[in-house]
Amino acid sequence: MAEHDIRELEEELPREEDEQLDEENRLKPEFVDSVIEAVDEGDESRAYELVEPLHPADIADLLELLQPERRHMLAAAITDLMTAEVVSELNDYVRDDMIEALPPEAVAEIAEQLDTDDAVQLIEDLDPAEQRAILAEMEPEDRAAIENALSYPEETAGRLMQRELVAVPEHLTVGDLIDYLRDNDDLPTEFFEVFIVDHRHRPVGSCQLSWILRCPRHIALSDVMLRDQTLIPVDMDQEEVALRFQKYALISAAVVDEGGRLVGQLTVDDIVHIIQEEAGEDALLMSGAGEGDINEPIRDAYWARVRWLVANLGTALIASVIIATFDSAIAQLTALAILMPIVPSLGGNAGTQTMAVTVRAIATNQLTRSNTRRMLGREFRVALLNGATVAVVIGIGVAAVFTPMLGLVIAAAMIINILTAGLAGVAVPVLFDRVGQDPAVASSVFVTMITDSMGFFAFLGLAVASGMVA
Amino acid sequence: MAEHDIRELEEELPREEDEQLDEENRLKPEFVDSVIEAVDEGDESRAYELVEPLHPADIADLLELLQPERRHMLAAAITDLMTAEVVSELNDYVRDDMIEALPPEAVAEIAEQLDTDDAVQLIEDLDPAEQRAILAEMEPEDRAAIENALSYPEETAGRLMQRELVAVPEHLTVGDLIDYLRDNDDLPTEFFEVFIVDHRHRPVGSCQLSWILRCPRHIALSDVMLRDQTLIPVDMDQEEVALRFQKYALISAAVVDEGGRLVGQLTVDDIVHIIQEEAGEDALLMSGAGEGDINEPIRDAYWARVRWLVANLGTALIASVIIATFDSAIAQLTALAILMPIVPSLGGNAGTQTMAVTVRAIATNQLTRSNTRRMLGREFRVALLNGATVAVVIGIGVAAVFTPMLGLVIAAAMIINILTAGLAGVAVPVLFDRVGQDPAVASSVFVTMITDSMGFFAFLGLAVASGMVA
């Protein structure tokens, strides 16, 4: 018995101690290397044997880790492991790359195994001719569902939702519902709530499955259902949808069309990806790295980034023009040239700090018109403290190495620039948001432009005003 | 009938069109202003009337939007609306501020209404004396559950999990389980799966509620249960937990102790907050803004940020030392001073782009030792394209305004620095990750130090080497 128990425990805890995954649940490099070796040697059966025990999500990770050529070779070796789950877990770029390499019939076959939302994701980025070729290979019903989903704009609830759901009329009892679920073979495999609809298919309530299981059979659904459910309009933006799921801690939600009719459902496992993407993309957008996916083709990454570098070149030139107006002062006192990059550098850093906080607060709906003024006041005070601290440090240092007057000048310039950074760090993203632009996208360029210009201008201008140079 | 239908529809779609929320589901500033007015006038019944129709999550948002003094006044006016749901939705800082203002009995009363995980969150940041005072007011059973949770390190599964769950032995049938659920009053209100345990309370399988509802009563649970479930060790870090939930699209998961016994469950609605926080915090960490919560006390925000500003001051001084070694060259040709900030500025921007991509890829387990070399090669090529583009633009411009030789010098320095930025942007966060440090935290300082130093050195050094200055 004891021996049996131990064996059972070992069987039940494989993920923590298996050969393929490290302690952080990533594929071990040695394991990946052995797959690469098998692929390179053309040993398909060895490759299959290695990959076979993996979870679909790990097979997807493995394909992402390989170079494109090896990826295609491995996929060819493990065709029957390339299930719908694997395909739906693949990174967008990797999936598109692999789908383009398959014939339309094969793609159609994979798409038919998937829920509508995953099938849509599979083909939405392909060009229209390819989409048509794949759709032509599908069963009419699946095709209609996908075509309907594709008719909604990208990144809306209509694209994300599953059409598969359980909806019943309100006159049923708990017992009727259980019988319906037992008898009906055409239901989704997994669902978390049952929607109660009126005769026009408009949702009037919802029931968590746990309530249904805990109620006697004779209770009417209308007595246990929750009437005040969160309905998601079919054209709602996915970022908005993600915020609702978070705010109201939803597991699933009904999607309704303009007439209020139930057309689909969203479940939290699909929303989790959106939440992660939307929360993570701000760091990428603020740095000007575009989508910043490591599987993005090089030409896309180049184009996404070079635009911001050229914009940054423009702002750097503004700084150069400011410096140029002080060139005789610099020629007289090269200490100015030596010290002048410090002020804009610190200002840029302080501005980026405030901007990151502001962008995050806007994205999570924590910063609205009601508290913008309070936020500005708060950042002004933080900037005053930061500016004073940095000014004292640099002021004393410069006074000791150069002259006390130069120490005073750089300290004053530092306070001015860090205060400017604090205000710009709040104001720029807030203004972008008010005019309907994503505050994460262009704020950096403007904040840096402001802190660079102010940094050079304040330092060089104060130096001239102090009379230390002509 | 038609009239009835319309009224029903209006009742069911209130969230889209009510007076308190705007189209993005945020509280309208006018509504917030009217609450502030009522609070300022001391009109408690008016304040209550305004707040009463709100969802608990919106009451929490409203409290967050107010200044601390008004927040306390409003809370006093709406005591019986300050339910456990409201408290658990509050921002950490705002909650701590409000909890500290309440007597221990009142906090204990709120804590007893909450699930363990929310109750723990309520008191975990209080100082030990306050914690003890609150725990002393609680029922022994609730107190024991909270004390047990507090015994696990912060940010682990043990802190996040709920002890409330449904676990049954494996010999039951579907019908036995349904009877057990119907007869037992002591079960959690909401649950998404039932855990099947052996006689030592170790999980051997799990059943989604939808499977149970769809099976005939006589089927044995051991025939429908999923044996290969994801088990979460009680000491697993919350970031790791969040990645598992995403990777395997989990709705809930069993938490097990070192002996493999079931001690709690995690549900996705609690994990969603972690996913959002962990994904969003990278932008804040990279900018050196610490937690970057807009409700963080000013002294905490100051301390979090000023450290990085002082570190940045150190790296800016390194740049100054490099400039100082070229001061005679600058005195001879002030064009060098005018142009020199451009090269480090662009390098810093390019480095930040690559770093943001790298940090994101590490955080999502997309970048591992298996593909680091490929990533370096990729970023090198993107940097070469970016560097060449920017170098051509600035080179031609400088050649036209100053001299062709100076155009060549700045173009060459730009390519060198953007390539350096690309390599540093990958290497720095990867190295931090390898030595077990969070790559988002200190990478910025190091990447900026490298691109600043290389920028000034390459530009001024090439200028001297070209012979245009002595």
Coordinates of N, CA and C in Angstrom, one line a residue, chain A residues 68-252:
Chain A
P68 N 13.3 29.1 -38.1 CA 12.2 28.7 -39.0 C 12.4 27.4 -39.8
E69 N 13.7 27.2 -40.3 CA 13.8 26.0 -41.1 C 13.6 24.7 -40.3
R70 N 14.3 24.7 -39.1 CA 14.1 23.6 -38.2 C 12.7 23.4 -37.7
R71 N 12.0 24.5 -37.5 CA 10.6 24.5 -37.1 C 9.8 23.7 -38.1
H72 N 10.0 24.0 -39.4 CA 9.2 23.3 -40.4 C 9.6 21.8 -40.5
M73 N 10.9 21.5 -40.3 CA 11.3 20.1 -40.3 C 10.7 19.4 -39.1
L74 N 10.7 20.0 -38.0 CA 10.1 19.3 -36.8 C 8.6 19.1 -37.0
A75 N 7.9 20.1 -37.5 CA 6.5 20.0 -37.7 C 6.1 18.9 -38.6
A76 N 7.0 18.7 -39.6 CA 6.7 17.6 -40.6 C 6.9 16.3 -39.9
A77 N 7.9 16.2 -38.9 CA 8.1 14.9 -38.2 C 7.1 14.6 -37.2
I78 N 6.3 15.6 -36.7 CA 5.3 15.3 -35.6 C 3.9 15.7 -36.0
T79 N 3.6 15.5 -37.3 CA 2.3 16.0 -37.8 C 1.1 15.6 -36.9
D80 N 1.0 14.4 -36.4 CA -0.1 14.1 -35.6 C -0.1 14.6 -34.2
L81 N 1.0 15.2 -33.8 CA 1.1 15.9 -32.5 C 0.7 17.4 -32.7
M82 N 0.7 17.8 -33.9 CA 0.4 19.2 -34.2 C -1.1 19.5 -34.1
T83 N -1.7 19.3 -32.9 CA -3.1 19.4 -32.7 C -3.5 20.9 -32.6
A84 N -4.9 21.0 -32.6 CA -5.4 22.4 -32.5 C -4.9 23.1 -31.3
E85 N -4.7 22.4 -30.2 CA -4.2 23.1 -29.0 C -2.8 23.6 -29.2
V86 N -2.0 22.9 -29.9 CA -0.6 23.4 -30.1 C -0.7 24.6 -31.0
V87 N -1.5 24.6 -32.0 CA -1.6 25.7 -33.0 C -2.1 26.9 -32.3
S88 N -3.1 26.7 -31.4 CA -3.7 27.9 -30.8 C -2.8 28.5 -29.7
E89 N -1.8 27.7 -29.3 CA -0.9 28.3 -28.3 C 0.3 29.0 -28.9
L90 N 0.5 28.8 -30.2 CA 1.7 29.4 -30.9 C 1.6 30.9 -30.9
N91 N 2.7 31.5 -30.8 CA 2.9 33.0 -31.0 C 2.4 33.3 -32.4
D92 N 1.7 34.5 -32.6 CA 1.1 34.9 -33.8 C 2.0 34.8 -35.0
Y93 N 3.3 35.3 -34.9 CA 4.2 35.3 -36.0 C 4.6 33.9 -36.4
V94 N 4.8 33.1 -35.4 CA 5.3 31.7 -35.7 C 4.1 30.9 -36.3
R95 N 2.9 31.2 -35.8 CA 1.7 30.5 -36.4 C 1.5 30.9 -37.8
D96 N 1.6 32.2 -38.1 CA 1.4 32.6 -39.5 C 2.5 32.0 -40.4
D97 N 3.7 31.9 -39.9 CA 4.8 31.3 -40.7 C 4.5 29.9 -41.0
M98 N 4.0 29.1 -40.0 CA 3.7 27.7 -40.2 C 2.5 27.5 -41.0
I99 N 1.4 28.3 -40.8 CA 0.2 28.1 -41.5 C 0.4 28.4 -43.0
E100 N 1.2 29.4 -43.3 CA 1.5 29.7 -44.7 C 2.2 28.5 -45.4
A101 N 2.9 27.7 -44.6 CA 3.6 26.6 -45.2 C 2.7 25.4 -45.5
L102 N 1.5 25.4 -44.9 CA 0.6 24.3 -45.1 C -0.4 24.5 -46.2
P103 N -0.9 23.4 -46.8 CA -2.0 23.5 -47.8 C -3.3 23.9 -47.2
P104 N -4.2 24.6 -47.9 CA -5.5 25.1 -47.4 C -6.3 24.0 -46.7
E105 N -6.3 22.7 -47.3 CA -7.1 21.7 -46.7 C -6.6 21.4 -45.3
A106 N -5.3 21.3 -45.1 CA -4.8 21.0 -43.8 C -5.1 22.1 -42.8
V107 N -5.1 23.4 -43.2 CA -5.4 24.5 -42.3 C -6.9 24.4 -41.9
A108 N -7.7 24.1 -43.0 CA -9.2 24.0 -42.7 C -9.5 22.9 -41.7
E109 N -8.7 21.8 -41.8 CA -8.9 20.7 -40.9 C -8.6 21.1 -39.5
I110 N -7.5 21.8 -39.3 CA -7.1 22.3 -37.9 C -8.2 23.2 -37.5
A111 N -8.6 24.2 -38.3 CA -9.6 25.2 -37.9 C -10.9 24.6 -37.5
E112 N -11.3 23.5 -38.1 CA -12.6 22.9 -37.7 C -12.6 22.3 -36.3
Q113 N -11.4 21.9 -35.8 CA -11.3 21.4 -34.5 C -11.3 22.4 -33.4
L114 N -11.1 23.7 -33.8 CA -11.0 24.8 -32.8 C -12.3 25.4 -32.5
D115 N -12.3 26.1 -31.3 CA -13.5 27.0 -31.0 C -13.4 28.2 -32.0
T116 N -14.5 28.8 -32.2 CA -14.5 29.9 -33.2 C -13.4 30.9 -33.0
D117 N -13.2 31.3 -31.7 CA -12.2 32.4 -31.4 C -10.8 32.0 -31.8
D118 N -10.5 30.7 -31.6 CA -9.1 30.2 -32.0 C -9.0 30.1 -33.5
A119 N -10.1 29.6 -34.1 CA -10.1 29.5 -35.6 C -9.9 30.8 -36.2
V120 N -10.6 31.8 -35.7 CA -10.4 33.2 -36.3 C -9.0 33.7 -36.2
Q121 N -8.4 33.4 -35.0 CA -7.1 33.9 -34.8 C -6.1 33.2 -35.8
L122 N -6.4 32.0 -36.1 CA -5.6 31.2 -37.0 C -5.5 31.8 -38.4
I123 N -6.6 32.4 -38.8 CA -6.6 32.8 -40.2 C -6.8 34.3 -40.4
E124 N -7.0 35.1 -39.3 CA -7.3 36.5 -39.5 C -6.1 37.3 -40.1
D125 N -4.9 36.9 -39.9 CA -3.8 37.7 -40.4 C -3.3 37.2 -41.8
L126 N -3.9 36.2 -42.3 CA -3.6 35.7 -43.7 C -4.2 36.7 -44.7
D127 N -3.7 36.7 -46.0 CA -4.3 37.6 -46.9 C -5.6 37.0 -47.4
P128 N -6.5 37.9 -47.9 CA -7.8 37.5 -48.3 C -7.9 36.3 -49.2
A129 N -7.0 36.2 -50.1 CA -7.1 35.0 -51.1 C -6.9 33.7 -50.3
E130 N -5.9 33.7 -49.4 CA -5.6 32.5 -48.6 C -6.8 32.2 -47.7
Q131 N -7.3 33.3 -47.1 CA -8.5 33.1 -46.2 C -9.6 32.4 -47.0
R132 N -9.9 32.9 -48.2 CA -11.0 32.3 -49.0 C -10.7 30.8 -49.3
A133 N -9.4 30.5 -49.7 CA -9.1 29.2 -50.0 C -9.3 28.2 -48.8
I134 N -9.0 28.7 -47.6 CA -9.2 27.9 -46.4 C -10.6 27.7 -46.1
L135 N -11.4 28.8 -46.1 CA -12.8 28.8 -45.8 C -13.6 27.9 -46.8
A136 N -13.1 27.9 -48.0 CA -13.8 27.0 -49.0 C -13.7 25.6 -48.7
E137 N -12.7 25.2 -47.9 CA -12.5 23.8 -47.5 C -13.3 23.4 -46.3
M138 N -13.9 24.3 -45.6 CA -14.6 24.0 -44.4 C -16.0 23.7 -44.5
E139 N -16.6 23.0 -43.5 CA -18.0 22.8 -43.4 C -18.8 24.1 -43.4
P140 N -19.9 24.1 -44.1 CA -20.7 25.4 -44.2 C -20.9 26.1 -42.8
E141 N -21.2 25.3 -41.8 CA -21.6 25.9 -40.5 C -20.4 26.5 -39.8
D142 N -19.2 25.8 -39.8 CA -18.0 26.4 -39.3 C -17.6 27.7 -40.1
R143 N -17.8 27.5 -41.4 CA -17.4 28.7 -42.3 C -18.2 29.9 -41.9
A144 N -19.5 29.7 -41.8 CA -20.4 30.8 -41.5 C -20.0 31.5 -40.2
A145 N -19.7 30.7 -39.2 CA -19.3 31.2 -37.9 C -18.0 32.1 -38.0
I146 N -17.1 31.6 -38.7 CA -15.8 32.3 -38.9 C -16.0 33.6 -39.7
E147 N -16.8 33.4 -40.8 CA -17.0 34.6 -41.6 C -17.8 35.7 -40.8
N148 N -18.7 35.3 -40.0 CA -19.4 36.2 -39.1 C -18.4 36.9 -38.2
A149 N -17.5 36.1 -37.5 CA -16.5 36.7 -36.6 C -15.6 37.7 -37.3
L150 N -15.2 37.3 -38.6 CA -14.3 38.2 -39.3 C -15.0 39.5 -39.7
S151 N -16.3 39.5 -39.7 CA -17.1 40.7 -40.1 C -17.0 41.8 -39.0
Y152 N -16.5 41.4 -37.8 CA -16.3 42.5 -36.7 C -14.9 43.0 -36.8
P153 N -14.7 44.3 -36.4 CA -13.4 44.8 -36.5 C -12.4 44.0 -35.6
E154 N -11.1 44.0 -36.0 CA -10.1 43.4 -35.2 C -10.1 43.9 -33.8
E155 N -9.7 43.1 -32.8 CA -9.5 43.5 -31.4 C -10.8 44.0 -30.8
T156 N -12.0 43.4 -31.2 CA -13.2 43.7 -30.6 C -13.8 42.4 -30.0
A157 N -14.8 42.5 -29.1 CA -15.4 41.3 -28.5 C -15.9 40.3 -29.6
G158 N -16.4 40.9 -30.7 CA -16.9 40.0 -31.8 C -15.9 39.0 -32.3
R159 N -14.6 39.5 -32.4 CA -13.5 38.6 -32.8 C -13.1 37.6 -31.8
L160 N -13.2 38.0 -30.5 CA -12.7 37.2 -29.5 C -13.7 36.1 -29.0
M161 N -15.0 36.4 -29.2 CA -16.0 35.5 -28.6 C -16.1 34.1 -29.2
Q162 N -16.6 33.2 -28.4 CA -17.0 31.9 -28.9 C -18.5 31.9 -29.1
R163 N -18.9 31.3 -30.2 CA -20.3 31.2 -30.5 C -20.9 30.0 -29.6
E164 N -20.0 29.1 -29.2 CA -20.5 27.9 -28.5 C -20.8 28.3 -27.1
L165 N -22.1 28.1 -26.7 CA -22.5 28.5 -25.3 C -23.8 27.7 -25.0
V166 N -24.2 27.8 -23.7 CA -25.4 27.1 -23.3 C -26.4 28.2 -22.9
A167 N -27.5 28.3 -23.6 CA -28.6 29.3 -23.4 C -29.9 28.6 -23.3
V168 N -30.6 28.8 -22.2 CA -31.9 28.2 -22.1 C -33.0 29.2 -21.7
P169 N -34.3 28.8 -22.0 CA -35.4 29.8 -21.6 C -35.6 29.8 -20.1
E170 N -36.2 30.9 -19.7 CA -36.3 31.2 -18.2 C -37.3 30.3 -17.5
H171 N -38.2 29.6 -18.2 CA -39.3 28.9 -17.5 C -38.8 27.5 -17.0
L172 N -37.5 27.1 -17.3 CA -37.0 25.8 -16.9 C -36.7 25.8 -15.4
T173 N -36.7 24.6 -14.9 CA -36.3 24.3 -13.5 C -34.8 23.8 -13.5
V174 N -34.2 23.8 -12.4 CA -32.9 23.2 -12.3 C -32.8 21.8 -12.9
G175 N -33.8 21.0 -12.5 CA -33.9 19.6 -13.0 C -34.0 19.6 -14.6
D176 N -34.9 20.4 -15.1 CA -35.0 20.5 -16.6 C -33.7 20.8 -17.2
L177 N -32.9 21.7 -16.6 CA -31.7 22.2 -17.2 C -30.7 21.0 -17.2
I178 N -30.6 20.3 -16.0 CA -29.7 19.2 -15.9 C -30.0 18.1 -17.0
D179 N -31.3 17.8 -17.1 CA -31.7 16.8 -18.1 C -31.3 17.3 -19.5
Y180 N -31.5 18.6 -19.8 CA -31.1 19.1 -21.1 C -29.6 19.0 -21.3
L181 N -28.8 19.3 -20.3 CA -27.4 19.2 -20.5 C -27.0 17.7 -20.7
R182 N -27.6 16.8 -20.0 CA -27.3 15.4 -20.1 C -27.7 14.8 -21.5
D183 N -28.8 15.3 -22.0 CA -29.3 14.7 -23.3 C -28.7 15.3 -24.5
N184 N -28.2 16.5 -24.4 CA -27.8 17.3 -25.6 C -26.3 17.1 -25.9
D185 N -26.0 16.5 -27.0 CA -24.6 16.2 -27.4 C -23.9 17.4 -28.0
D186 N -24.7 18.4 -28.4 CA -24.1 19.4 -29.2 C -23.7 20.7 -28.4
L187 N -23.3 20.4 -27.2 CA -22.9 21.5 -26.3 C -21.4 21.7 -26.2
P188 N -20.9 22.9 -25.8 CA -19.5 23.1 -25.7 C -18.9 22.1 -24.7
T189 N -17.6 21.8 -24.8 CA -17.1 20.8 -23.8 C -16.9 21.5 -22.5
E190 N -16.5 22.7 -22.5 CA -16.3 23.4 -21.2 C -17.1 24.7 -21.2
F191 N -17.8 24.9 -20.1 CA -18.5 26.2 -19.9 C -18.7 26.5 -18.4
F192 N -18.8 27.7 -18.0 CA -18.7 28.0 -16.6 C -20.0 28.6 -16.1
E193 N -20.9 29.1 -17.0 CA -22.2 29.6 -16.6 C -23.2 29.3 -17.7
V194 N -24.4 29.2 -17.3 CA -25.5 29.0 -18.3 C -26.3 30.3 -18.4
F195 N -26.5 30.7 -19.7 CA -27.3 32.0 -19.9 C -28.7 31.7 -20.0
I196 N -29.5 32.5 -19.3 CA -31.0 32.4 -19.4 C -31.5 33.5 -20.4
V197 N -32.2 33.1 -21.4 CA -32.6 34.1 -22.4 C -34.2 34.2 -22.5
D198 N -34.6 35.3 -23.0 CA -36.1 35.5 -23.2 C -36.4 34.9 -24.6
H199 N -37.7 35.1 -25.1 CA -38.0 34.5 -26.4 C -37.4 35.1 -27.6
R200 N -36.8 36.3 -27.4 CA -36.0 36.9 -28.4 C -34.5 36.7 -28.3
H201 N -34.2 35.8 -27.5 CA -32.8 35.4 -27.3 C -32.0 36.5 -26.7
R202 N -32.6 37.3 -25.9 CA -31.9 38.4 -25.1 C -31.6 37.9 -23.7
P203 N -30.4 38.0 -23.2 CA -30.1 37.5 -21.9 C -30.9 38.2 -20.8
V204 N -31.5 37.4 -19.9 CA -32.2 38.0 -18.8 C -31.5 37.6 -17.4
G205 N -30.6 36.7 -17.5 CA -29.9 36.3 -16.3 C -28.8 35.2 -16.6
S206 N -28.1 34.9 -15.6 CA -27.1 33.8 -15.7 C -26.9 33.0 -14.5
C207 N -26.5 31.8 -14.6 CA -26.4 30.9 -13.5 C -25.0 30.3 -13.5
Q208 N -24.2 30.5 -12.4 CA -23.0 29.8 -12.2 C -23.3 28.3 -12.1
L209 N -22.5 27.4 -12.6 CA -22.7 26.0 -12.6 C -22.7 25.5 -11.1
S210 N -21.9 26.2 -10.2 CA -21.9 25.7 -8.8 C -23.3 25.9 -8.2
W211 N -24.0 27.0 -8.6 CA -25.3 27.2 -8.0 C -26.3 26.1 -8.4
I212 N -26.2 25.7 -9.7 CA -27.1 24.7 -10.3 C -26.9 23.4 -9.6
L213 N -25.6 23.1 -9.4 CA -25.3 21.8 -8.7 C -25.7 21.7 -7.3
R214 N -25.9 22.9 -6.7 CA -26.2 22.9 -5.2 C -27.7 23.0 -5.0
C215 N -28.5 23.2 -6.0 CA -29.9 23.4 -5.9 C -30.7 22.1 -6.1
P216 N -31.8 22.0 -5.3 CA -32.7 20.8 -5.6 C -33.3 21.0 -7.0
R217 N -33.7 19.9 -7.6 CA -34.2 19.9 -9.0 C -35.4 20.7 -9.3
H218 N -36.3 20.9 -8.3 CA -37.6 21.5 -8.5 C -37.5 23.1 -8.5
I219 N -36.4 23.6 -8.1 CA -36.2 25.1 -8.1 C -36.2 25.7 -9.5
A220 N -36.9 26.8 -9.7 CA -37.0 27.4 -11.0 C -35.7 28.2 -11.2
L221 N -35.2 28.2 -12.5 CA -34.0 28.9 -12.8 C -34.1 30.4 -12.5
S222 N -35.3 30.9 -12.7 CA -35.5 32.3 -12.5 C -35.4 32.7 -11.0
D223 N -35.4 31.7 -10.1 CA -35.2 32.0 -8.7 C -33.8 31.9 -8.3
V224 N -32.9 31.3 -9.1 CA -31.5 31.2 -8.7 C -30.6 32.1 -9.6
M225 N -31.1 32.5 -10.7 CA -30.2 33.2 -11.7 C -29.9 34.6 -11.1
L226 N -28.7 35.1 -11.6 CA -28.3 36.4 -11.3 C -28.8 37.3 -12.4
R227 N -29.6 38.3 -12.0 CA -30.2 39.1 -13.1 C -29.3 40.3 -13.5
D228 N -28.4 40.7 -12.6 CA -27.6 41.9 -12.9 C -26.2 41.5 -13.5
Q229 N -26.3 40.9 -14.6 CA -25.0 40.4 -15.2 C -24.3 41.5 -16.1
T230 N -23.0 41.3 -16.3 CA -22.3 42.3 -17.1 C -22.4 41.8 -18.6
L231 N -23.0 42.6 -19.4 CA -23.2 42.3 -20.8 C -22.1 43.0 -21.6
I232 N -21.5 42.3 -22.5 CA -20.4 42.9 -23.4 C -21.0 43.2 -24.8
P233 N -21.1 44.4 -25.2 CA -21.5 44.7 -26.6 C -20.5 44.1 -27.6
V234 N -21.0 43.6 -28.7 CA -20.1 42.9 -29.6 C -19.0 43.7 -30.2
D235 N -19.2 45.0 -30.2 CA -18.2 45.9 -30.9 C -17.3 46.5 -29.8
M236 N -17.3 46.1 -28.6 CA -16.4 46.7 -27.6 C -15.0 46.3 -27.8
D237 N -14.1 47.3 -27.6 CA -12.7 47.0 -27.8 C -12.1 46.0 -26.8
Q238 N -11.2 45.2 -27.2 CA -10.7 44.2 -26.3 C -10.0 44.7 -25.0
E239 N -9.4 45.9 -25.1 CA -8.8 46.4 -23.9 C -9.9 46.7 -22.8
E240 N -11.0 47.3 -23.3 CA -12.1 47.6 -22.5 C -12.7 46.3 -21.9
V241 N -12.8 45.3 -22.7 CA -13.4 44.0 -22.3 C -12.5 43.5 -21.2
A242 N -11.2 43.6 -21.4 CA -10.2 43.0 -20.3 C -10.4 43.8 -19.0
L243 N -10.6 45.1 -19.1 CA -10.8 45.9 -17.9 C -12.1 45.5 -17.2
R244 N -13.2 45.2 -17.9 CA -14.4 44.8 -17.3 C -14.2 43.4 -16.6
F245 N -13.5 42.5 -17.3 CA -13.3 41.2 -16.6 C -12.6 41.3 -15.3
Q246 N -11.6 42.2 -15.3 CA -10.8 42.4 -14.1 C -11.6 43.1 -13.0
K247 N -12.3 44.2 -13.4 CA -13.0 45.0 -12.5 C -14.1 44.2 -11.8
Y248 N -14.9 43.4 -12.5 CA -16.0 42.6 -12.0 C -15.6 41.2 -11.7
A249 N -14.3 40.8 -11.8 CA -13.8 39.5 -11.5 C -14.7 38.4 -12.2
L250 N -14.8 38.6 -13.5 CA -15.7 37.7 -14.3 C -15.0 36.4 -14.7
I251 N -15.7 35.3 -14.8 CA -15.1 34.1 -15.4 C -15.6 33.9 -16.8
S252 N -16.9 34.3 -17.1 CA -17.3 34.4 -18.4 C -18.4 35.5 -18.5

